[in-house]
Amino acid sequence: MTRGLENVWAKHFEILFRLLDGRWTIAPTFSRPSSGWLLFRDMAKVRFSCQICMRGWTSMFGVVLFFYRWNPEQKCGFVRFLLMGQSCSKCAKQNVFLTPMWYPEEAQRVMTNFFYKICSKVYGHTAPPMNQDRRHGRPRLQHNSGQCQGCVLGLCKPQKKLCITDKSNEEMPEAGREGHTDCSETEVQRDPCVQKAIDGVQKALAERARSAADVMKLGVPGAKCRVDGTNRALKKKL
């Protein structure tokens, strides 16, 4: 993973998770962590580029895995994220997967979904429905499961519902394992600061949507360009 791509994820993470009570850290990983971590998955449109043959392509099945755990005694949380790759159909060896390039708005969307999951799972708040509206795309070729790391691991298209929302699909921490305390909703306290953070994110997203809708209704020439610019500016503030 390039330093630039890592910084994109770290930036979106820091903007949201600094609003929570406790200290949260994030880092990329290239394999599934040892037992004791909870799992959250999401999907987005991504782009790939082969540095050997210079072939590029997009995919609507870019999978990201977030592994996380929370230590209530020390009030600190740890997150590791893994980006599922794809192999080039022309020159790459089987199971040699390229790192995807994520669109900033897609990274922001899945990070917001993950933020809401943490608010619900760790802090006991009711989170809004997940945003599964991916960036528009019309790939010329069908999804090739043989070239997709997510499909090889059973985490991609074959599953009817990718995003985990129930405990039956999550790996629960081992009992008694230090630093791997289960953060079940019955044990957490509802933090008003967390609810304020949720409300703030929802309000910003709602205002952005209303602003875009109002401008487009006017039918002013060049309105779409200004809406896109407004959206980009708001994303920087979130």
mmCIF file of C-alpha atoms in Angstrom, residues 38-189:
data_model
loop_
_atom_site.group_PDB
_atom_site.id
_atom_site.type_symbol
_atom_site.label_atom_id
_atom_site.label_comp_id
_atom_site.label_asym_id
_atom_site.label_seq_id
_atom_site.Cartn_x
_atom_site.Cartn_y
_atom_site.Cartn_z
ATOM 1 C CA LEU A 38 -14.299 -7.977 15.703
ATOM 2 C CA LEU A 39 -14.915 -7.658 11.980
ATOM 3 C CA PHE A 40 -16.771 -5.125 9.841
ATOM 4 C CA ARG A 41 -16.925 -5.315 6.042
ATOM 5 C CA ASP A 42 -18.049 -2.933 3.324
ATOM 6 C CA MET A 43 -17.922 -2.633 -0.464
ATOM 7 C CA ALA A 44 -17.252 0.210 -2.919
ATOM 8 C CA LYS A 45 -16.259 1.084 -6.460
ATOM 9 C CA VAL A 46 -12.467 1.022 -6.874
ATOM 10 C CA ARG A 47 -9.877 1.245 -9.623
ATOM 11 C CA PHE A 48 -6.886 -0.956 -10.442
ATOM 12 C CA SER A 49 -3.777 -0.332 -12.511
ATOM 13 C CA CYS A 50 -1.250 -2.988 -13.528
ATOM 14 C CA GLN A 51 2.293 -1.609 -13.518
ATOM 15 C CA ILE A 52 3.515 -4.405 -15.813
ATOM 16 C CA CYS A 53 1.205 -4.050 -18.816
ATOM 17 C CA MET A 54 -0.213 -0.616 -17.834
ATOM 18 C CA ARG A 55 -3.756 -1.977 -18.072
ATOM 19 C CA GLY A 56 -6.364 -0.210 -15.947
ATOM 20 C CA TRP A 57 -9.882 -1.191 -14.938
ATOM 21 C CA THR A 58 -12.607 -0.369 -12.418
ATOM 22 C CA SER A 59 -14.600 -2.711 -10.216
ATOM 23 C CA MET A 60 -17.840 -2.296 -8.296
ATOM 24 C CA PHE A 61 -16.702 -5.000 -5.879
ATOM 25 C CA GLY A 62 -13.891 -3.383 -3.937
ATOM 26 C CA VAL A 63 -13.974 -4.931 -0.470
ATOM 27 C CA VAL A 64 -12.487 -3.458 2.700
ATOM 28 C CA LEU A 65 -12.232 -5.328 6.005
ATOM 29 C CA PHE A 66 -12.020 -3.465 9.311
ATOM 30 C CA PHE A 67 -10.732 -5.458 12.285
ATOM 31 C CA TYR A 68 -11.259 -3.706 15.592
ATOM 32 C CA ARG A 69 -11.131 -4.168 19.348
ATOM 33 C CA TRP A 70 -11.825 -1.950 22.352
ATOM 34 C CA ASN A 71 -10.209 -1.918 25.796
ATOM 35 C CA PRO A 72 -12.718 -0.310 28.205
ATOM 36 C CA GLU A 73 -10.255 -0.174 31.121
ATOM 37 C CA GLN A 74 -7.715 1.871 29.176
ATOM 38 C CA LYS A 75 -10.388 3.505 26.986
ATOM 39 C CA CYS A 76 -8.472 2.835 23.789
ATOM 40 C CA GLY A 77 -9.490 1.208 20.522
ATOM 41 C CA PHE A 78 -7.435 -0.397 17.789
ATOM 42 C CA VAL A 79 -8.375 -0.718 14.118
ATOM 43 C CA ARG A 80 -6.634 -2.631 11.333
ATOM 44 C CA PHE A 81 -7.959 -2.406 7.779
ATOM 45 C CA LEU A 82 -7.349 -4.713 4.829
ATOM 46 C CA LEU A 83 -8.124 -3.750 1.222
ATOM 47 C CA MET A 84 -9.052 -6.689 -1.004
ATOM 48 C CA GLY A 85 -7.209 -6.671 -4.343
ATOM 49 C CA GLN A 86 -7.598 -8.115 -7.829
ATOM 50 C CA SER A 87 -5.139 -9.685 -10.256
ATOM 51 C CA CYS A 88 -4.531 -8.568 -13.837
ATOM 52 C CA SER A 89 -6.142 -10.880 -16.381
ATOM 53 C CA LYS A 90 -3.305 -10.424 -18.864
ATOM 54 C CA CYS A 91 0.001 -10.698 -17.058
ATOM 55 C CA ALA A 92 -0.301 -11.354 -13.327
ATOM 56 C CA LYS A 93 0.154 -14.746 -11.763
ATOM 57 C CA GLN A 94 -2.813 -16.383 -10.109
ATOM 58 C CA ASN A 95 -3.507 -15.093 -6.575
ATOM 59 C CA VAL A 96 -1.052 -12.189 -6.995
ATOM 60 C CA PHE A 97 -3.382 -9.331 -6.154
ATOM 61 C CA LEU A 98 -2.917 -5.638 -6.890
ATOM 62 C CA THR A 99 -3.745 -2.980 -4.314
ATOM 63 C CA PRO A 100 -6.859 -1.020 -5.331
ATOM 64 C CA MET A 101 -7.021 2.748 -5.718
ATOM 65 C CA TRP A 102 -9.957 4.119 -3.746
ATOM 66 C CA TYR A 103 -11.987 7.165 -4.730
ATOM 67 C CA PRO A 104 -11.933 9.682 -1.827
ATOM 68 C CA GLU A 105 -15.731 9.828 -1.585
ATOM 69 C CA GLU A 106 -15.962 6.029 -1.425
ATOM 70 C CA ALA A 107 -13.361 5.879 1.337
ATOM 71 C CA GLN A 108 -15.302 8.553 3.208
ATOM 72 C CA ARG A 109 -18.584 6.648 2.815
ATOM 73 C CA VAL A 110 -17.311 3.313 4.133
ATOM 74 C CA MET A 111 -15.389 5.012 6.948
ATOM 75 C CA THR A 112 -18.596 6.784 7.984
ATOM 76 C CA ASN A 113 -20.405 3.435 7.961
ATOM 77 C CA PHE A 114 -17.654 1.989 10.132
ATOM 78 C CA PHE A 115 -17.820 4.991 12.464
ATOM 79 C CA TYR A 116 -21.540 4.419 12.981
ATOM 80 C CA LYS A 117 -20.852 0.746 13.666
ATOM 81 C CA ILE A 118 -18.375 1.661 16.403
ATOM 82 C CA CYS A 119 -20.859 4.146 17.881
ATOM 83 C CA SER A 120 -23.410 1.346 18.064
ATOM 84 C CA LYS A 121 -21.243 -1.596 19.056
ATOM 85 C CA VAL A 122 -18.830 0.045 21.480
ATOM 86 C CA TYR A 123 -20.769 3.041 22.825
ATOM 87 C CA GLY A 124 -24.299 1.638 22.706
ATOM 88 C CA HIS A 125 -25.909 4.255 20.472
ATOM 89 C CA THR A 126 -28.522 3.692 17.805
ATOM 90 C CA ALA A 127 -26.856 4.214 14.441
ATOM 91 C CA PRO A 128 -28.551 5.211 11.166
ATOM 92 C CA PRO A 129 -28.877 2.690 8.311
ATOM 93 C CA MET A 130 -25.722 1.945 6.385
ATOM 94 C CA ASN A 131 -25.089 3.977 3.251
ATOM 95 C CA GLN A 132 -24.626 1.449 0.456
ATOM 96 C CA ASP A 133 -24.864 3.923 -2.457
ATOM 97 C CA ARG A 134 -21.685 3.267 -4.382
ATOM 98 C CA ARG A 135 -20.140 5.595 -6.951
ATOM 99 C CA HIS A 136 -21.840 5.182 -10.324
ATOM 100 C CA GLY A 137 -20.072 2.907 -12.754
ATOM 101 C CA ARG A 138 -20.614 0.714 -15.794
ATOM 102 C CA PRO A 139 -17.688 -1.720 -16.048
ATOM 103 C CA ARG A 140 -17.275 -3.099 -19.555
ATOM 104 C CA LEU A 141 -16.518 -6.607 -18.294
ATOM 105 C CA GLN A 142 -18.322 -8.796 -15.785
ATOM 106 C CA HIS A 143 -16.813 -9.394 -12.368
ATOM 107 C CA ASN A 144 -14.254 -12.217 -12.585
ATOM 108 C CA SER A 145 -14.323 -14.083 -9.281
ATOM 109 C CA GLY A 146 -11.126 -15.957 -10.148
ATOM 110 C CA GLN A 147 -9.172 -12.696 -10.176
ATOM 111 C CA CYS A 148 -10.795 -11.195 -7.071
ATOM 112 C CA GLN A 149 -9.163 -11.653 -3.679
ATOM 113 C CA GLY A 150 -12.480 -11.061 -1.944
ATOM 114 C CA CYS A 151 -14.144 -13.824 -3.945
ATOM 115 C CA VAL A 152 -11.252 -16.216 -3.325
ATOM 116 C CA LEU A 153 -11.728 -15.663 0.414
ATOM 117 C CA GLY A 154 -15.530 -15.844 0.160
ATOM 118 C CA LEU A 155 -16.044 -12.173 1.037
ATOM 119 C CA CYS A 156 -17.296 -10.656 -2.203
ATOM 120 C CA LYS A 157 -20.056 -11.144 -4.778
ATOM 121 C CA PRO A 158 -21.230 -14.646 -3.745
ATOM 122 C CA GLN A 159 -22.605 -13.197 -0.522
ATOM 123 C CA LYS A 160 -26.047 -11.651 -0.817
ATOM 124 C CA LYS A 161 -25.357 -9.216 2.024
ATOM 125 C CA LEU A 162 -21.761 -8.193 2.473
ATOM 126 C CA CYS A 163 -21.944 -5.758 5.354
ATOM 127 C CA ILE A 164 -22.014 -7.515 8.715
ATOM 128 C CA THR A 165 -24.676 -6.222 11.062
ATOM 129 C CA ASP A 166 -25.304 -9.114 13.461
ATOM 130 C CA LYS A 167 -23.143 -10.940 15.987
ATOM 131 C CA SER A 168 -23.526 -14.298 14.242
ATOM 132 C CA ASN A 169 -21.146 -13.154 11.508
ATOM 133 C CA GLU A 170 -18.628 -11.443 13.758
ATOM 134 C CA GLU A 171 -15.654 -13.023 15.484
ATOM 135 C CA MET A 172 -16.087 -12.454 19.202
ATOM 136 C CA PRO A 173 -13.064 -11.954 21.483
ATOM 137 C CA GLU A 174 -11.786 -14.855 23.531
ATOM 138 C CA ALA A 175 -12.886 -14.791 27.156
ATOM 139 C CA GLY A 176 -10.150 -13.773 29.544
ATOM 140 C CA ARG A 177 -7.747 -12.681 26.829
ATOM 141 C CA GLU A 178 -5.986 -9.498 27.940
ATOM 142 C CA GLY A 179 -6.895 -6.465 25.891
ATOM 143 C CA HIS A 180 -9.602 -8.378 24.023
ATOM 144 C CA THR A 181 -12.572 -7.485 26.183
ATOM 145 C CA ASP A 182 -15.965 -8.008 24.608
ATOM 146 C CA CYS A 183 -17.632 -4.652 24.037
ATOM 147 C CA SER A 184 -21.231 -5.866 24.035
ATOM 148 C CA GLU A 185 -23.995 -3.285 24.105
ATOM 149 C CA THR A 186 -25.160 -4.429 27.565
ATOM 150 C CA GLU A 187 -21.826 -3.424 29.108
ATOM 151 C CA VAL A 188 -21.253 0.001 27.579
ATOM 152 C CA GLN A 189 -22.380 3.390 28.784
#
